[in-house]
mmCIF file of C-alpha atoms in Angstrom:
data_model
loop_
_atom_site.group_PDB
_atom_site.id
_atom_site.type_symbol
_atom_site.label_atom_id
_atom_site.label_comp_id
_atom_site.label_asym_id
_atom_site.label_seq_id
_atom_site.Cartn_x
_atom_site.Cartn_y
_atom_site.Cartn_z
ATOM 1 C CA MET A 1341 8.903 1.745 -3.987
ATOM 2 C CA PRO A 1342 5.866 1.344 -6.242
ATOM 3 C CA GLY A 1343 5.627 2.187 -10.007
ATOM 4 C CA GLY A 1344 7.548 1.120 -13.147
ATOM 5 C CA ASN A 1345 9.873 3.587 -13.548
ATOM 6 C CA ARG A 1346 13.529 1.835 -14.410
ATOM 7 C CA LEU A 1347 15.220 5.089 -12.836
ATOM 8 C CA LYS A 1348 13.362 6.453 -9.652
ATOM 9 C CA LEU A 1349 13.693 10.065 -8.903
ATOM 10 C CA GLY A 1350 13.141 11.479 -5.642
ATOM 11 C CA LEU A 1351 13.541 15.001 -3.853
ATOM 12 C CA PHE A 1352 15.797 14.793 -0.663
ATOM 13 C CA GLY A 1353 16.146 17.430 2.149
ATOM 14 C CA ALA A 1354 13.079 19.581 1.545
ATOM 15 C CA ASN A 1355 11.943 19.265 5.362
ATOM 16 C CA CYS A 1356 15.311 21.581 6.221
ATOM 17 C CA SER A 1357 16.079 25.041 5.981
ATOM 18 C CA SER A 1358 18.309 25.621 2.886
ATOM 19 C CA GLY A 1359 17.594 22.235 1.421
ATOM 20 C CA ARG A 1360 20.999 20.560 0.845
ATOM 21 C CA ALA A 1361 22.643 23.428 -0.572
ATOM 22 C CA VAL A 1362 24.763 25.505 2.117
ATOM 23 C CA THR A 1363 24.107 29.030 0.677
ATOM 24 C CA LYS A 1364 23.163 32.300 1.531
ATOM 25 C CA VAL A 1365 21.638 33.592 -1.589
ATOM 26 C CA PRO A 1366 18.184 34.967 -0.668
ATOM 27 C CA GLU A 1367 16.060 32.353 -2.761
ATOM 28 C CA ARG A 1368 17.506 29.266 -0.802
ATOM 29 C CA TRP A 1369 14.925 26.975 0.395
ATOM 30 C CA SER A 1370 12.836 27.876 3.316
ATOM 31 C CA GLY A 1371 11.847 24.716 4.561
ATOM 32 C CA SER A 1372 8.534 25.789 5.553
ATOM 33 C CA TRP A 1373 5.480 23.701 5.990
ATOM 34 C CA PRO A 1374 3.342 25.603 3.167
ATOM 35 C CA ASP A 1375 6.244 25.390 1.030
ATOM 36 C CA ASN A 1376 6.930 21.760 1.732
ATOM 37 C CA LEU A 1377 2.951 20.786 0.864
ATOM 38 C CA ARG A 1378 3.087 22.994 -2.225
ATOM 39 C CA LEU A 1379 6.060 21.117 -3.316
ATOM 40 C CA ALA A 1380 4.708 17.525 -2.251
ATOM 41 C CA ARG A 1381 1.842 18.209 -4.514
ATOM 42 C CA MET A 1382 3.578 19.612 -7.181
ATOM 43 C CA ALA A 1383 6.124 16.471 -7.107
ATOM 44 C CA ASP A 1384 2.975 14.098 -6.827
ATOM 45 C CA GLU A 1385 1.456 15.716 -9.918
ATOM 46 C CA ALA A 1386 4.368 15.456 -11.728
ATOM 47 C CA GLY A 1387 5.273 11.701 -11.272
ATOM 48 C CA ILE A 1388 8.541 12.119 -8.590
ATOM 49 C CA ASP A 1389 8.615 8.990 -7.000
ATOM 50 C CA PHE A 1390 9.456 9.919 -3.656
ATOM 51 C CA MET A 1391 10.685 12.389 -0.962
ATOM 52 C CA LEU A 1392 13.246 11.503 1.406
ATOM 53 C CA PRO A 1393 13.605 13.874 4.304
ATOM 54 C CA ILE A 1394 16.764 14.632 6.428
ATOM 55 C CA GLY A 1395 16.726 13.484 10.417
ATOM 56 C CA ARG A 1396 17.958 17.156 11.999
ATOM 57 C CA TRP A 1397 17.675 18.299 15.125
ATOM 58 C CA LYS A 1398 19.586 21.304 15.426
ATOM 59 C CA GLY A 1399 21.661 23.639 12.875
ATOM 60 C CA TYR A 1400 24.909 24.010 11.877
ATOM 61 C CA GLY A 1401 25.441 27.420 12.556
ATOM 62 C CA GLY A 1402 27.267 29.788 10.123
ATOM 63 C CA GLU A 1403 25.516 33.019 8.907
ATOM 64 C CA THR A 1404 22.408 31.187 7.996
ATOM 65 C CA ASP A 1405 22.386 28.698 10.803
ATOM 66 C CA TYR A 1406 22.179 25.904 8.042
ATOM 67 C CA GLN A 1407 19.279 23.259 8.832
ATOM 68 C CA GLY A 1408 18.514 25.145 11.695
ATOM 69 C CA ALA A 1409 14.712 25.088 11.294
ATOM 70 C CA THR A 1410 13.792 21.492 10.487
ATOM 71 C CA LEU A 1411 10.294 19.702 10.382
ATOM 72 C CA GLU A 1412 10.315 16.621 12.456
ATOM 73 C CA THR A 1413 10.448 13.577 9.655
ATOM 74 C CA ILE A 1414 7.566 10.982 10.398
ATOM 75 C CA THR A 1415 4.973 13.573 11.428
ATOM 76 C CA TRP A 1416 6.033 15.703 8.069
ATOM 77 C CA ALA A 1417 5.483 12.401 6.142
ATOM 78 C CA THR A 1418 2.273 11.930 7.664
ATOM 79 C CA ALA A 1419 1.095 15.074 6.684
ATOM 80 C CA LEU A 1420 2.202 14.836 3.197
ATOM 81 C CA LEU A 1421 0.833 11.600 2.666
ATOM 82 C CA GLY A 1422 -2.454 12.610 3.669
ATOM 83 C CA ALA A 1423 -2.246 15.417 0.983
ATOM 84 C CA THR A 1424 -0.910 13.429 -2.021
ATOM 85 C CA ARG A 1425 -2.041 10.440 -4.094
ATOM 86 C CA ARG A 1426 0.901 8.562 -5.416
ATOM 87 C CA ILE A 1427 4.073 9.653 -4.175
ATOM 88 C CA THR A 1428 6.170 7.742 -1.282
ATOM 89 C CA CYS A 1429 7.300 9.623 1.488
ATOM 90 C CA PHE A 1430 9.620 8.476 4.207
ATOM 91 C CA GLY A 1431 10.674 9.203 7.624
ATOM 92 C CA THR A 1432 14.212 9.266 8.543
ATOM 93 C CA VAL A 1433 14.172 7.699 11.958
ATOM 94 C CA HIS A 1434 17.211 8.131 14.501
ATOM 95 C CA ALA A 1435 17.056 4.246 15.702
ATOM 96 C CA PRO A 1436 18.787 5.277 19.323
ATOM 97 C CA LEU A 1437 16.273 8.320 19.914
ATOM 98 C CA PHE A 1438 13.237 6.430 19.272
ATOM 99 C CA HIS A 1439 11.824 3.763 21.061
ATOM 100 C CA PRO A 1440 11.094 0.822 18.955
ATOM 101 C CA VAL A 1441 7.544 0.385 19.944
ATOM 102 C CA ILE A 1442 6.480 4.001 19.493
ATOM 103 C CA ALA A 1443 8.102 3.974 16.215
ATOM 104 C CA ALA A 1444 6.599 1.061 14.880
ATOM 105 C CA LYS A 1445 3.090 2.653 15.809
ATOM 106 C CA GLU A 1446 4.109 6.087 14.473
ATOM 107 C CA MET A 1447 5.095 4.438 11.186
ATOM 108 C CA VAL A 1448 2.225 2.171 10.766
ATOM 109 C CA THR A 1449 0.001 4.893 11.192
ATOM 110 C CA ALA A 1450 1.641 6.994 8.572
ATOM 111 C CA ASP A 1451 1.251 3.638 6.263
ATOM 112 C CA HIS A 1452 -2.358 3.612 6.549
ATOM 113 C CA ILE A 1453 -2.803 7.160 5.972
ATOM 114 C CA GLY A 1454 -0.694 6.743 2.869
ATOM 115 C CA ALA A 1455 -2.272 3.348 1.618
ATOM 116 C CA ALA A 1456 1.277 1.739 1.818
ATOM 117 C CA ARG A 1457 3.062 5.116 0.665
ATOM 118 C CA PHE A 1458 5.103 5.619 3.830
ATOM 119 C CA GLY A 1459 8.768 4.752 3.766
ATOM 120 C CA LEU A 1460 11.396 4.113 6.544
ATOM 121 C CA ASN A 1461 15.134 5.492 6.336
ATOM 122 C CA ILE A 1462 16.925 4.318 9.119
ATOM 123 C CA VAL A 1463 20.088 6.102 10.465
ATOM 124 C CA VAL A 1464 22.046 5.361 13.555
ATOM 125 C CA GLY A 1465 23.377 9.168 13.658
ATOM 126 C CA TRP A 1466 26.666 10.640 13.800
ATOM 127 C CA ASN A 1467 26.365 14.283 15.502
ATOM 128 C CA GLU A 1468 27.307 14.027 19.002
ATOM 129 C CA ASP A 1469 26.066 17.460 20.071
ATOM 130 C CA GLU A 1470 22.726 16.351 18.611
ATOM 131 C CA PHE A 1471 22.846 13.381 20.735
ATOM 132 C CA GLU A 1472 23.656 15.619 23.847
ATOM 133 C CA MET A 1473 20.564 17.415 23.620
ATOM 134 C CA PHE A 1474 18.510 13.901 24.320
ATOM 135 C CA GLY A 1475 20.899 12.809 27.085
ATOM 136 C CA VAL A 1476 21.946 10.026 25.168
ATOM 137 C CA LYS A 1477 25.718 8.668 24.585
ATOM 138 C CA GLN A 1478 26.518 7.709 20.953
ATOM 139 C CA ARG A 1479 27.820 4.044 20.964
ATOM 140 C CA GLN A 1480 31.324 3.098 19.380
ATOM 141 C CA HIS A 1481 30.511 2.891 15.488
ATOM 142 C CA ALA A 1482 30.175 -1.118 15.103
ATOM 143 C CA LEU A 1483 27.888 -1.218 18.423
ATOM 144 C CA ARG A 1484 25.357 1.560 17.204
ATOM 145 C CA TYR A 1485 24.751 -0.968 14.479
ATOM 146 C CA GLU A 1486 24.092 -3.824 16.845
ATOM 147 C CA TYR A 1487 21.844 -1.808 18.459
ATOM 148 C CA ALA A 1488 19.958 -0.563 14.955
ATOM 149 C CA GLN A 1489 19.786 -4.561 14.759
ATOM 150 C CA GLU A 1490 17.857 -5.028 17.454
ATOM 151 C CA TRP A 1491 15.864 -1.975 16.953
ATOM 152 C CA ILE A 1492 14.713 -2.929 13.217
ATOM 153 C CA ASP A 1493 14.139 -6.717 14.604
ATOM 154 C CA VAL A 1494 11.814 -5.409 17.171
ATOM 155 C CA ILE A 1495 10.120 -2.801 14.413
ATOM 156 C CA LYS A 1496 9.631 -5.771 11.747
ATOM 157 C CA THR A 1497 8.031 -8.299 14.206
ATOM 158 C CA ILE A 1498 5.667 -5.810 15.679
ATOM 159 C CA TRP A 1499 4.719 -5.552 11.879
ATOM 160 C CA SER A 1500 4.441 -9.123 11.241
ATOM 161 C CA ASP A 1501 1.546 -11.619 11.953
ATOM 162 C CA LYS A 1502 2.600 -12.109 15.246
ATOM 163 C CA GLU A 1503 0.169 -10.804 18.002
ATOM 164 C CA SER A 1504 2.340 -10.868 21.092
ATOM 165 C CA PHE A 1505 6.161 -11.581 21.597
ATOM 166 C CA ASP A 1506 8.785 -11.001 23.938
ATOM 167 C CA PHE A 1507 12.222 -9.749 23.184
ATOM 168 C CA GLU A 1508 15.309 -10.179 25.128
ATOM 169 C CA GLY A 1509 18.497 -8.755 23.560
ATOM 170 C CA GLN A 1510 21.803 -7.085 24.417
ATOM 171 C CA TYR A 1511 20.171 -3.648 24.286
ATOM 172 C CA LEU A 1512 16.556 -4.118 24.119
ATOM 173 C CA ASN A 1513 14.612 -6.249 26.994
ATOM 174 C CA MET A 1514 10.595 -5.969 26.558
ATOM 175 C CA LYS A 1515 7.614 -8.441 27.494
ATOM 176 C CA GLY A 1516 4.568 -8.879 25.920
ATOM 177 C CA ILE A 1517 4.976 -6.399 22.987
ATOM 178 C CA LYS A 1518 1.789 -6.285 20.550
ATOM 179 C CA GLY A 1519 0.964 -3.954 17.833
ATOM 180 C CA LYS A 1520 -2.112 -3.128 15.747
ATOM 181 C CA PRO A 1521 -3.029 -2.198 13.210
ATOM 182 C CA LYS A 1522 -0.608 -3.892 11.043
ATOM 183 C CA PRO A 1523 0.826 -2.286 7.957
ATOM 184 C CA TYR A 1524 -1.380 -1.526 5.084
ATOM 185 C CA GLY A 1525 -2.291 -3.991 2.822
ATOM 186 C CA GLY A 1526 -0.231 -6.699 4.516
ATOM 187 C CA THR A 1527 3.272 -5.392 3.257
ATOM 188 C CA ARG A 1528 5.295 -3.846 5.489
ATOM 189 C CA PRO A 1529 6.785 -0.221 4.403
ATOM 190 C CA VAL A 1530 10.045 -0.179 2.011
ATOM 191 C CA ILE A 1531 13.242 0.503 4.265
ATOM 192 C CA MET A 1532 16.508 2.102 3.151
ATOM 193 C CA ASN A 1533 19.519 2.941 4.619
ATOM 194 C CA ALA A 1534 22.884 4.921 3.553
ATOM 195 C CA GLY A 1535 25.507 3.320 5.921
ATOM 196 C CA ALA A 1536 28.895 4.071 4.172
ATOM 197 C CA SER A 1537 30.939 2.138 6.434
ATOM 198 C CA PRO A 1538 31.703 -2.012 5.904
ATOM 199 C CA VAL A 1539 29.409 -2.507 9.189
ATOM 200 C CA GLY A 1540 26.896 -0.054 7.864
ATOM 201 C CA GLN A 1541 26.728 -1.420 4.559
ATOM 202 C CA ALA A 1542 26.561 -5.131 5.859
ATOM 203 C CA PHE A 1543 23.473 -3.614 7.836
ATOM 204 C CA ALA A 1544 21.547 -2.354 4.911
ATOM 205 C CA ILE A 1545 22.242 -5.510 2.835
ATOM 206 C CA ARG A 1546 20.824 -7.579 5.676
ATOM 207 C CA ASN A 1547 17.915 -5.754 6.696
ATOM 208 C CA CYS A 1548 16.996 -2.949 3.909
ATOM 209 C CA ASP A 1549 15.088 -3.046 0.613
ATOM 210 C CA ALA A 1550 17.217 0.510 -0.801
ATOM 211 C CA PHE A 1551 20.725 1.251 -0.147
ATOM 212 C CA PHE A 1552 22.158 4.758 -0.812
ATOM 213 C CA LEU A 1553 25.880 5.065 -1.685
ATOM 214 C CA GLN A 1554 28.067 7.917 -3.016
ATOM 215 C CA ALA A 1555 28.526 7.777 -6.551
ATOM 216 C CA SER A 1556 32.051 8.532 -8.073
ATOM 217 C CA ARG A 1557 32.588 12.119 -9.258
ATOM 218 C CA THR A 1558 34.958 10.930 -11.801
ATOM 219 C CA SER A 1559 34.280 7.455 -12.919
ATOM 220 C CA LEU A 1560 31.244 5.963 -14.068
ATOM 221 C CA ASP A 1561 32.847 2.346 -13.860
ATOM 222 C CA GLU A 1562 33.568 3.107 -10.190
ATOM 223 C CA THR A 1563 30.046 3.533 -9.325
ATOM 224 C CA ALA A 1564 29.122 0.574 -11.497
ATOM 225 C CA GLN A 1565 31.509 -1.591 -9.378
ATOM 226 C CA LYS A 1566 30.228 -0.109 -6.212
ATOM 227 C CA VAL A 1567 26.614 -1.058 -7.443
ATOM 228 C CA ALA A 1568 27.617 -4.489 -8.739
ATOM 229 C CA SER A 1569 29.117 -5.210 -5.456
ATOM 230 C CA VAL A 1570 26.437 -4.467 -2.883
ATOM 231 C CA GLN A 1571 23.928 -6.135 -5.181
ATOM 232 C CA ALA A 1572 25.913 -9.331 -5.489
ATOM 233 C CA GLN A 1573 26.205 -9.392 -1.306
ATOM 234 C CA ALA A 1574 22.389 -9.155 -1.278
ATOM 235 C CA LYS A 1575 21.861 -12.165 -3.728
ATOM 236 C CA GLU A 1576 24.160 -14.167 -1.777
ATOM 237 C CA GLN A 1577 21.782 -13.865 1.277
ATOM 238 C CA GLY A 1578 18.838 -14.149 -1.138
ATOM 239 C CA ARG A 1579 17.705 -10.652 -1.421
ATOM 240 C CA GLU A 1580 17.043 -8.222 -4.082
ATOM 241 C CA LEU A 1581 18.570 -4.672 -3.205
ATOM 242 C CA GLY A 1582 17.881 -1.365 -4.757
ATOM 243 C CA VAL A 1583 20.769 1.021 -5.035
ATOM 244 C CA TYR A 1584 20.471 4.875 -5.005
ATOM 245 C CA THR A 1585 22.454 7.790 -4.823
ATOM 246 C CA VAL A 1586 22.381 11.312 -4.220
ATOM 247 C CA GLY A 1587 22.639 14.095 -7.281
ATOM 248 C CA VAL A 1588 22.949 17.775 -6.487
ATOM 249 C CA ILE A 1589 21.029 19.362 -9.501
ATOM 250 C CA THR A 1590 21.517 22.667 -11.176
ATOM 251 C CA CYS A 1591 19.914 22.681 -14.637
ATOM 252 C CA ARG A 1592 19.136 25.497 -16.961
ATOM 253 C CA PRO A 1593 18.069 26.374 -20.163
ATOM 254 C CA THR A 1594 21.877 26.585 -21.431
ATOM 255 C CA ARG A 1595 25.233 24.985 -19.752
ATOM 256 C CA LYS A 1596 26.717 28.716 -19.349
ATOM 257 C CA GLU A 1597 23.492 29.648 -17.395
ATOM 258 C CA ALA A 1598 23.610 26.671 -15.104
ATOM 259 C CA GLU A 1599 27.539 27.253 -14.656
ATOM 260 C CA ASP A 1600 26.930 30.769 -13.764
ATOM 261 C CA TYR A 1601 24.292 30.049 -10.997
ATOM 262 C CA TYR A 1602 26.293 27.574 -9.572
ATOM 263 C CA HIS A 1603 29.041 29.992 -9.514
ATOM 264 C CA TYR A 1604 26.678 32.735 -8.133
ATOM 265 C CA SER A 1605 25.252 30.240 -5.491
ATOM 266 C CA ILE A 1606 27.786 27.754 -4.250
ATOM 267 C CA VAL A 1607 30.936 29.720 -4.848
ATOM 268 C CA GLU A 1608 30.338 33.395 -4.229
ATOM 269 C CA HIS A 1609 27.515 33.065 -1.636
ATOM 270 C CA ALA A 1610 28.393 29.742 0.037
ATOM 271 C CA ASP A 1611 27.933 29.819 4.050
ATOM 272 C CA TRP A 1612 31.734 28.928 4.385
ATOM 273 C CA ARG A 1613 31.531 29.058 8.284
ATOM 274 C CA ALA A 1614 28.740 26.402 8.265
ATOM 275 C CA VAL A 1615 30.604 24.547 6.037
ATOM 276 C CA ASP A 1616 33.766 24.375 8.003
ATOM 277 C CA ASP A 1617 31.653 23.500 10.908
ATOM 278 C CA ILE A 1618 30.092 20.980 9.236
ATOM 279 C CA LEU A 1619 33.545 19.469 8.221
ATOM 280 C CA ALA A 1620 34.901 20.080 11.714
ATOM 281 C CA LEU A 1621 32.365 17.793 13.140
ATOM 282 C CA LYS A 1622 33.818 15.056 10.742
ATOM 283 C CA ASN A 1623 37.725 15.833 11.487
ATOM 284 C CA ILE A 1624 38.164 17.199 7.956
ATOM 285 C CA THR A 1625 40.154 20.608 8.474
ATOM 286 C CA ALA A 1626 43.005 22.460 6.911
ATOM 287 C CA GLN A 1627 45.156 21.192 9.125
ATOM 288 C CA ASN A 1628 44.740 17.521 8.463
ATOM 289 C CA THR A 1629 43.886 17.614 4.766
ATOM 290 C CA ALA A 1630 45.790 18.577 1.671
ATOM 291 C CA PRO A 1631 44.875 22.062 0.368
ATOM 292 C CA GLU A 1632 43.410 21.124 -2.859
ATOM 293 C CA LYS A 1633 41.900 18.183 -1.666
ATOM 294 C CA PHE A 1634 40.359 20.392 1.313
ATOM 295 C CA GLN A 1635 39.057 23.147 -0.952
ATOM 296 C CA GLN A 1636 37.356 20.273 -3.392
ATOM 297 C CA ILE A 1637 35.587 18.842 -0.322
ATOM 298 C CA ARG A 1638 34.411 22.200 0.895
ATOM 299 C CA THR A 1639 32.896 23.030 -2.761
ATOM 300 C CA GLY A 1640 31.416 19.572 -2.593
ATOM 301 C CA TYR A 1641 29.616 20.205 0.879
ATOM 302 C CA ALA A 1642 28.588 23.576 0.037
ATOM 303 C CA GLN A 1643 26.629 22.357 -3.157
ATOM 304 C CA GLY A 1644 25.167 19.803 -1.680
ATOM 305 C CA MET A 1645 26.532 18.101 1.340
ATOM 306 C CA GLY A 1646 28.816 15.809 -0.851
ATOM 307 C CA GLY A 1647 26.068 14.475 -3.433
ATOM 308 C CA LEU A 1648 26.908 14.122 -7.072
ATOM 309 C CA PRO A 1649 27.008 17.696 -8.745
ATOM 310 C CA ILE A 1650 25.211 17.612 -11.579
ATOM 311 C CA VAL A 1651 25.297 21.117 -13.687
ATOM 312 C CA GLY A 1652 24.185 22.222 -17.114
ATOM 313 C CA ASP A 1653 21.273 22.387 -19.602
ATOM 314 C CA PRO A 1654 18.669 19.680 -19.961
ATOM 315 C CA ASP A 1655 20.584 17.413 -22.413
ATOM 316 C CA HIS A 1656 23.457 17.223 -20.088
ATOM 317 C CA VAL A 1657 21.742 16.363 -16.904
ATOM 318 C CA ALA A 1658 19.419 14.024 -18.821
ATOM 319 C CA THR A 1659 22.895 12.087 -20.098
ATOM 320 C CA GLN A 1660 24.281 11.939 -16.378
ATOM 321 C CA LEU A 1661 21.149 10.348 -15.030
ATOM 322 C CA ILE A 1662 20.847 8.165 -17.983
ATOM 323 C CA ASP A 1663 24.456 7.134 -17.328
ATOM 324 C CA LEU A 1664 23.843 6.901 -13.691
ATOM 325 C CA SER A 1665 21.093 4.239 -14.688
ATOM 326 C CA LYS A 1666 23.359 2.248 -17.063
ATOM 327 C CA ALA A 1667 25.629 1.692 -14.031
ATOM 328 C CA GLY A 1668 23.093 0.147 -12.416
ATOM 329 C CA LEU A 1669 21.582 2.586 -9.783
ATOM 330 C CA THR A 1670 17.756 2.192 -9.316
ATOM 331 C CA GLY A 1671 17.263 5.545 -8.307
ATOM 332 C CA VAL A 1672 18.384 9.237 -7.477
ATOM 333 C CA ALA A 1673 17.340 11.494 -4.598
ATOM 334 C CA VAL A 1674 17.649 14.779 -6.255
ATOM 335 C CA SER A 1675 18.325 18.339 -4.033
ATOM 336 C CA LEU A 1676 18.180 21.780 -5.560
ATOM 337 C CA VAL A 1677 18.988 25.114 -4.266
ATOM 338 C CA ASN A 1678 14.897 25.760 -4.042
ATOM 339 C CA TYR A 1679 12.867 22.898 -5.140
ATOM 340 C CA ILE A 1680 9.461 24.939 -6.141
ATOM 341 C CA ASP A 1681 11.356 27.382 -8.267
ATOM 342 C CA GLU A 1682 13.529 24.630 -10.057
ATOM 343 C CA LEU A 1683 11.555 21.654 -10.292
ATOM 344 C CA PRO A 1684 9.069 23.005 -13.081
ATOM 345 C CA PHE A 1685 11.727 23.350 -15.581
ATOM 346 C CA PHE A 1686 13.641 19.843 -14.396
ATOM 347 C CA CYS A 1687 10.157 18.162 -14.701
ATOM 348 C CA ASN A 1688 9.191 19.814 -18.408
ATOM 349 C CA GLU A 1689 12.474 19.324 -19.819
ATOM 350 C CA VAL A 1690 14.558 16.711 -18.202
ATOM 351 C CA MET A 1691 12.068 14.164 -17.277
ATOM 352 C CA PRO A 1692 10.520 13.720 -20.984
ATOM 353 C CA ARG A 1693 13.978 12.836 -22.388
ATOM 354 C CA LEU A 1694 14.574 10.171 -19.639
ATOM 355 C CA GLU A 1695 10.871 8.948 -20.696
ATOM 356 C CA ARG A 1696 12.107 8.862 -24.372
ATOM 357 C CA VAL A 1697 14.962 6.221 -23.540
ATOM 358 C CA GLY A 1698 12.423 3.921 -21.455
ATOM 359 C CA LEU A 1699 13.516 5.181 -18.140
ATOM 360 C CA ARG A 1700 10.542 6.685 -16.915
ATOM 361 C CA GLU A 1701 6.632 5.933 -17.917
ATOM 362 C CA LYS A 1702 5.059 8.899 -19.884
ATOM 363 C CA ARG A 1703 2.962 10.959 -17.304
#
């Protein structure tokens, strides 16, 4: 992504109702277009590096129908790029659901509108009931990435200098493929992926510029080892790989205020029915998981779908982000209970602390 910030900061999940917080509090994120537009302009002005949406096609149920209202991500990104000047906006694209010729054209259109500020977050999908909406059958795990490899090969070739080509693969067979215009400025959009399995990680290392991994909740050294491992594997293939994680932030003037709000929004008012529905999709239940571990997982998903919880005053939040940078991370995608309400305080209090230690350029 463009810009000289040593620690990139982004906003994750704003295109979905409730964002990433599985909560019933009335101030939870709306996910509406007016709020997204206002947020993008606010983030752009504040120097936030990117906005990363979630590819979601139906909600998770519960009392709130968690993430039930969502904005499709390529059109969302295209509109936001037209309304901003500096920020990178990603589209999160399910490879099995978007024909690569159409997807390549949609994304290059966004890239021209944003003057090279569009990014692709490629996903292979995991929600079976979402795929059933499209009449598409999920492949076995490894085969999903085999298909995704052909898909991204076609996309990259369309974006290359080739004028016309045929593609014959195991899954895709097409003749006389053409695609103009080419990406803006002669460079293709940045590509990211968050595959957690070995085959997913290998796909990201082979094809992507940025890789999302789950930071350890208990050990900074463990996070540093994960980062070093994937970057070393990328270098063995002659590639540079940015490594990112998701941070679920609750920042208030004092640590007590932050902890009190966390307890109010996540413990007292979590949408537990939605949480349990989400975990059931992953085959995580009270019947097959130790009680203490199950409750820990439930709380983590209520707060931010398993992202790294960072709860405290600006000094504590900044210190946590500084430590993640020391662990080798390139950036953090941040989620908040209400992005518009909470982002100004984060930008005014936390970001200057990061500027003072050289992780962020002064605004």
